[in-house]
Amino acid sequence: MTTGRGRLEERLKGQELFDLTGRVAVITGGTTGLGREIALGFAEAGADVVASSRTKEHAEAAATEIEARGRRTLRVVCDVLERESIQRLHDAVIAAFGKVDILVNAAGKAKMAATLDEDEAEWSKIIETNLTGTMRACQIFGRTMADAHYGRIINVASLTAFRGSFHLAAYAASKSAVASLTKTLAIELAESGVNVNAIAPGVFKTDMSAPFLKGTQRGEEQLMRTPMHRFGKLREVVGPAIFLASEAAGFVTGEVIAVDGGYLASGVNS
């Protein structure tokens, strides 16, 4: 028979699986949208968090919010289009904290355009940001994690990795490739103690997605195709991210987890 004290100890042990205390997390694109929510969620779960982006003001604001939650951080700008910039971020984190345990690649770019009319320079910039920027960060931080025999890499993919998306060919192609990169890197690092997974968010209103969704036919169709018939709340991506960053996901690697209100599971909704 389990006593009341025994049940409490079991609950506390279960909570420890999701405890990020003592971990150091870096989030590229971590000062706005889903990246910011993940950064703050990690801080609330006990991690020291460095949320970086290209904008100094955004990095300052995110750092202030992290510190308000009692965690350590840095104010470092980073542009994933430049390998040297990511390296500087990495080196600053190692100098300040001595290690890095968690990397979230949330920096992203999207622009609507008909595929036959897609500007090649714009196409290249989206691929460079979403895919090559993710690859650069995985290389730089992943090598340090592999040398330490521990790490959690979480890439932000998209439902467009599984479904075509009208007038978003460059974005969809980049995110499909992020999903593939996630799986390939996961098997390459599987014996090193580094787990690599991705989150594929459903329809969330962020600064990047709002122009595509607010008061548009596209937004109405997205709601119709989502069985929960609502947009995701930004905080609803935090739980899956904490899971993938925690000891609870010790045997989980190479997965792309959809957080989508049932979108991918859906057939007829009414």
Coordinates of C-alpha atoms in Angstrom, one line a residue:
M1 CA 0.0 0.0 0.0
T2 CA 1.4 3.4 -1.0
T3 CA 1.3 5.9 1.9
G4 CA 0.5 9.6 1.5
R5 CA 4.2 10.4 1.9
G6 CA 5.0 7.7 -0.7
R7 CA 2.6 9.3 -3.2
L8 CA 4.2 12.7 -2.6
E9 CA 7.7 11.3 -3.2
E10 CA 6.5 9.7 -6.5
R11 CA 5.0 13.0 -7.6
L12 CA 8.2 14.9 -6.8
K13 CA 10.3 12.4 -8.6
G14 CA 8.0 12.8 -11.6
Q15 CA 8.4 16.6 -11.5
E16 CA 12.2 16.2 -11.4
L17 CA 12.0 14.6 -14.9
F18 CA 10.9 18.0 -16.2
D19 CA 13.1 20.1 -14.0
L20 CA 15.7 22.2 -15.9
T21 CA 17.5 23.5 -12.8
G22 CA 21.2 23.8 -13.5
R23 CA 20.8 23.6 -17.3
V24 CA 22.0 26.3 -19.7
A25 CA 19.8 26.9 -22.7
V26 CA 20.4 29.0 -25.8
I27 CA 17.5 30.1 -28.1
T28 CA 18.3 31.7 -31.4
G29 CA 15.3 33.8 -32.4
G30 CA 14.5 33.7 -28.8
T31 CA 13.3 37.3 -28.2
T32 CA 9.9 37.2 -30.1
G33 CA 7.1 34.9 -30.8
L34 CA 7.4 31.2 -30.0
G35 CA 11.1 31.5 -29.3
R36 CA 10.5 34.1 -26.6
E37 CA 7.8 31.9 -24.9
I38 CA 10.1 28.9 -24.9
A39 CA 12.9 31.0 -23.4
L40 CA 10.7 32.3 -20.6
G41 CA 9.3 28.8 -20.1
F42 CA 12.7 27.3 -19.7
A43 CA 13.6 30.0 -17.2
E44 CA 10.5 29.2 -15.2
A45 CA 11.5 25.5 -15.3
G46 CA 14.9 26.4 -13.7
A47 CA 17.3 26.9 -16.6
D48 CA 19.7 29.8 -17.2
V49 CA 18.7 31.1 -20.6
V50 CA 20.3 33.1 -23.3
A51 CA 17.7 34.4 -25.7
S52 CA 19.3 36.0 -28.8
S53 CA 18.3 37.7 -31.9
R54 CA 19.6 40.3 -34.4
T55 CA 18.1 43.2 -32.5
K56 CA 19.9 44.6 -29.4
E57 CA 16.7 46.1 -28.0
H58 CA 14.9 42.7 -28.2
A59 CA 17.8 40.9 -26.6
E60 CA 17.9 43.4 -23.8
A61 CA 14.1 43.0 -23.2
A62 CA 14.2 39.2 -23.2
A63 CA 17.2 39.2 -20.8
T64 CA 15.4 41.5 -18.4
E65 CA 12.4 39.1 -18.4
I66 CA 14.6 36.1 -17.8
E67 CA 16.3 37.8 -14.9
A68 CA 13.0 38.7 -13.4
R69 CA 12.4 35.0 -13.1
G70 CA 15.6 34.6 -11.0
R71 CA 17.8 33.1 -13.8
R72 CA 21.1 34.1 -15.2
T73 CA 21.4 35.3 -18.8
L74 CA 23.5 37.3 -21.3
R75 CA 22.7 40.1 -23.7
V76 CA 24.1 38.9 -26.9
V77 CA 22.9 39.7 -30.4
C78 CA 23.2 36.9 -33.1
D79 CA 22.5 36.7 -36.8
V80 CA 22.1 33.2 -38.0
L81 CA 23.1 34.3 -41.5
E82 CA 26.6 34.8 -40.2
R83 CA 28.6 31.8 -38.9
E84 CA 30.9 34.2 -37.0
S85 CA 28.0 35.7 -35.2
I86 CA 26.8 32.3 -34.0
Q87 CA 30.3 31.4 -32.9
R88 CA 30.5 34.6 -30.9
L89 CA 27.3 33.7 -29.2
H90 CA 28.6 30.2 -28.4
D91 CA 31.9 31.5 -27.1
A92 CA 30.1 34.1 -24.8
V93 CA 27.9 31.4 -23.4
I94 CA 30.8 29.0 -22.7
A95 CA 32.8 31.9 -21.1
A96 CA 30.0 32.8 -18.8
F97 CA 28.5 29.4 -17.9
G98 CA 31.2 26.9 -18.8
K99 CA 28.8 24.7 -20.8
V100 CA 25.7 24.6 -23.0
D101 CA 23.0 21.9 -22.5
I102 CA 20.1 23.0 -24.6
L103 CA 19.9 24.7 -28.0
V104 CA 16.6 25.8 -29.6
N105 CA 16.7 27.0 -33.2
A106 CA 13.7 29.3 -33.5
A107 CA 15.0 32.0 -35.8
G108 CA 12.9 32.1 -39.0
K109 CA 11.7 34.0 -42.0
A110 CA 8.7 33.7 -44.2
K111 CA 7.2 35.6 -47.2
M112 CA 4.2 34.8 -49.4
A113 CA 4.8 34.5 -53.1
A114 CA 3.5 32.4 -56.0
T115 CA 6.2 29.8 -56.7
L116 CA 6.4 30.6 -60.4
D117 CA 7.0 34.3 -59.6
E118 CA 9.3 33.6 -56.6
D119 CA 12.3 36.1 -56.5
E120 CA 15.4 33.9 -56.3
A121 CA 17.2 36.3 -53.9
E122 CA 14.2 36.2 -51.5
W123 CA 14.0 32.4 -51.9
S124 CA 17.7 32.1 -51.0
K125 CA 17.4 34.3 -47.9
I126 CA 14.5 32.3 -46.5
I127 CA 16.5 29.0 -47.1
E128 CA 19.6 30.6 -45.7
T129 CA 17.8 31.8 -42.5
N130 CA 15.5 28.8 -41.8
L131 CA 17.7 25.9 -42.9
T132 CA 21.3 26.9 -43.2
G133 CA 21.1 29.1 -40.1
T134 CA 19.8 26.1 -38.2
M135 CA 22.5 23.9 -39.6
R136 CA 25.2 26.4 -38.5
A137 CA 24.0 26.6 -35.0
C138 CA 23.7 22.8 -34.8
Q139 CA 27.3 22.4 -36.0
I140 CA 28.7 25.0 -33.6
F141 CA 26.8 24.1 -30.4
G142 CA 26.3 20.5 -31.3
R143 CA 30.1 19.8 -31.4
T144 CA 30.5 21.2 -27.9
M145 CA 27.5 19.1 -26.7
A146 CA 29.0 16.0 -28.3
D147 CA 32.3 16.6 -26.6
A148 CA 30.5 16.9 -23.3
H149 CA 28.5 13.8 -24.0
Y150 CA 25.2 15.6 -23.3
G151 CA 22.9 17.9 -25.0
R152 CA 19.4 18.6 -26.3
I153 CA 18.8 20.3 -29.7
I154 CA 15.3 21.4 -30.5
N155 CA 14.6 22.7 -34.0
V156 CA 11.5 24.6 -34.9
A157 CA 10.0 23.0 -38.0
S158 CA 6.5 23.6 -39.3
L159 CA 3.3 21.8 -40.4
T160 CA 4.5 22.8 -43.9
A161 CA 7.0 20.0 -43.6
F162 CA 4.0 17.6 -43.9
R163 CA 1.4 19.6 -46.0
G164 CA 1.7 21.9 -49.0
S165 CA 1.0 25.5 -48.2
F166 CA -0.2 27.9 -50.9
H167 CA 2.3 30.6 -51.8
L168 CA 4.8 29.6 -49.2
A169 CA 7.1 27.4 -51.2
A170 CA 10.4 28.7 -49.9
Y171 CA 9.3 28.6 -46.3
A172 CA 7.8 25.1 -46.7
A173 CA 10.9 23.8 -48.5
S174 CA 13.1 25.2 -45.7
K175 CA 11.1 23.7 -42.9
S176 CA 10.8 20.3 -44.7
A177 CA 14.5 20.3 -44.8
V178 CA 14.8 21.3 -41.1
A179 CA 12.7 18.2 -40.3
S180 CA 15.0 16.0 -42.4
L181 CA 18.1 17.6 -40.9
T182 CA 16.7 16.9 -37.4
K183 CA 16.4 13.2 -38.2
T184 CA 19.8 12.9 -39.8
L185 CA 21.6 14.7 -37.1
A186 CA 19.7 12.7 -34.5
I187 CA 21.1 9.4 -35.8
E188 CA 24.6 10.9 -36.2
L189 CA 24.7 12.1 -32.6
A190 CA 22.7 9.3 -31.0
E191 CA 25.7 7.6 -29.3
S192 CA 27.2 11.0 -28.1
G193 CA 24.5 11.7 -25.6
V194 CA 23.0 14.5 -27.7
N195 CA 19.3 14.2 -28.5
V196 CA 18.0 16.1 -31.6
N197 CA 14.2 16.7 -32.1
A198 CA 11.9 19.2 -33.6
I199 CA 8.6 20.9 -32.9
A200 CA 6.2 21.5 -35.7
P201 CA 3.9 24.3 -34.5
G202 CA 0.3 24.5 -35.8
V203 CA -1.3 27.8 -36.3
F204 CA -0.1 30.3 -33.7
K205 CA -0.5 34.1 -34.0
T206 CA 3.0 35.6 -33.9
D207 CA 4.5 38.7 -35.4
M208 CA 5.6 36.6 -38.4
S209 CA 2.3 34.8 -39.0
A210 CA -0.3 37.4 -38.1
P211 CA -0.3 39.1 -41.5
F212 CA -1.2 35.8 -43.1
L213 CA -4.0 35.0 -40.6
K214 CA -5.7 38.1 -39.2
G215 CA -9.0 38.7 -41.0
T216 CA -7.9 36.7 -44.0
Q217 CA -9.5 33.9 -45.9
R218 CA -6.3 31.9 -45.3
G219 CA -6.8 32.4 -41.5
E220 CA -10.4 31.2 -41.7
E221 CA -9.4 28.1 -43.7
Q222 CA -6.7 27.3 -41.1
L223 CA -9.3 27.5 -38.3
M224 CA -11.7 25.3 -40.3
R225 CA -8.9 22.7 -40.8
T226 CA -8.0 22.7 -37.1
P227 CA -10.3 20.4 -35.1
M228 CA -10.0 22.6 -32.0
H229 CA -11.2 25.5 -34.2
R230 CA -8.8 28.0 -32.7
F231 CA -5.3 29.3 -33.0
G232 CA -2.7 28.0 -30.6
K233 CA -1.8 30.0 -27.5
L234 CA 1.9 30.9 -27.5
R235 CA 2.3 29.2 -24.1
E236 CA 1.0 25.9 -25.5
V237 CA 4.3 25.3 -27.2
V238 CA 6.3 25.6 -23.9
G239 CA 5.3 22.2 -22.4
P240 CA 6.5 20.1 -25.4
A241 CA 9.7 22.2 -25.5
I242 CA 10.4 21.5 -21.8
F243 CA 9.7 17.8 -22.4
L244 CA 12.2 17.6 -25.2
A245 CA 14.8 19.6 -23.2
S246 CA 14.4 17.5 -20.1
E247 CA 15.4 14.1 -18.7
A248 CA 11.9 12.9 -19.5
A249 CA 12.9 12.8 -23.1
G250 CA 16.1 10.8 -22.5
F251 CA 15.1 8.1 -25.1
V252 CA 13.5 10.4 -27.6
T253 CA 15.5 11.5 -30.6
G254 CA 14.8 12.1 -34.3
E255 CA 11.2 13.0 -33.7
V256 CA 9.2 15.9 -35.1
I257 CA 6.4 16.6 -32.7
A258 CA 3.3 18.5 -34.0
V259 CA 1.7 20.9 -31.7
D260 CA -1.3 21.7 -33.9
G261 CA -4.7 21.2 -32.3
G262 CA -5.2 18.1 -34.4
Y263 CA -4.5 19.7 -37.8
L264 CA -2.4 16.8 -39.2
A265 CA -4.8 14.2 -37.8
S266 CA -7.8 15.8 -39.4
G267 CA -9.9 14.6 -42.2
V268 CA -13.5 15.9 -42.3
N269 CA -14.2 18.2 -39.3
S270 CA -18.0 18.6 -39.6

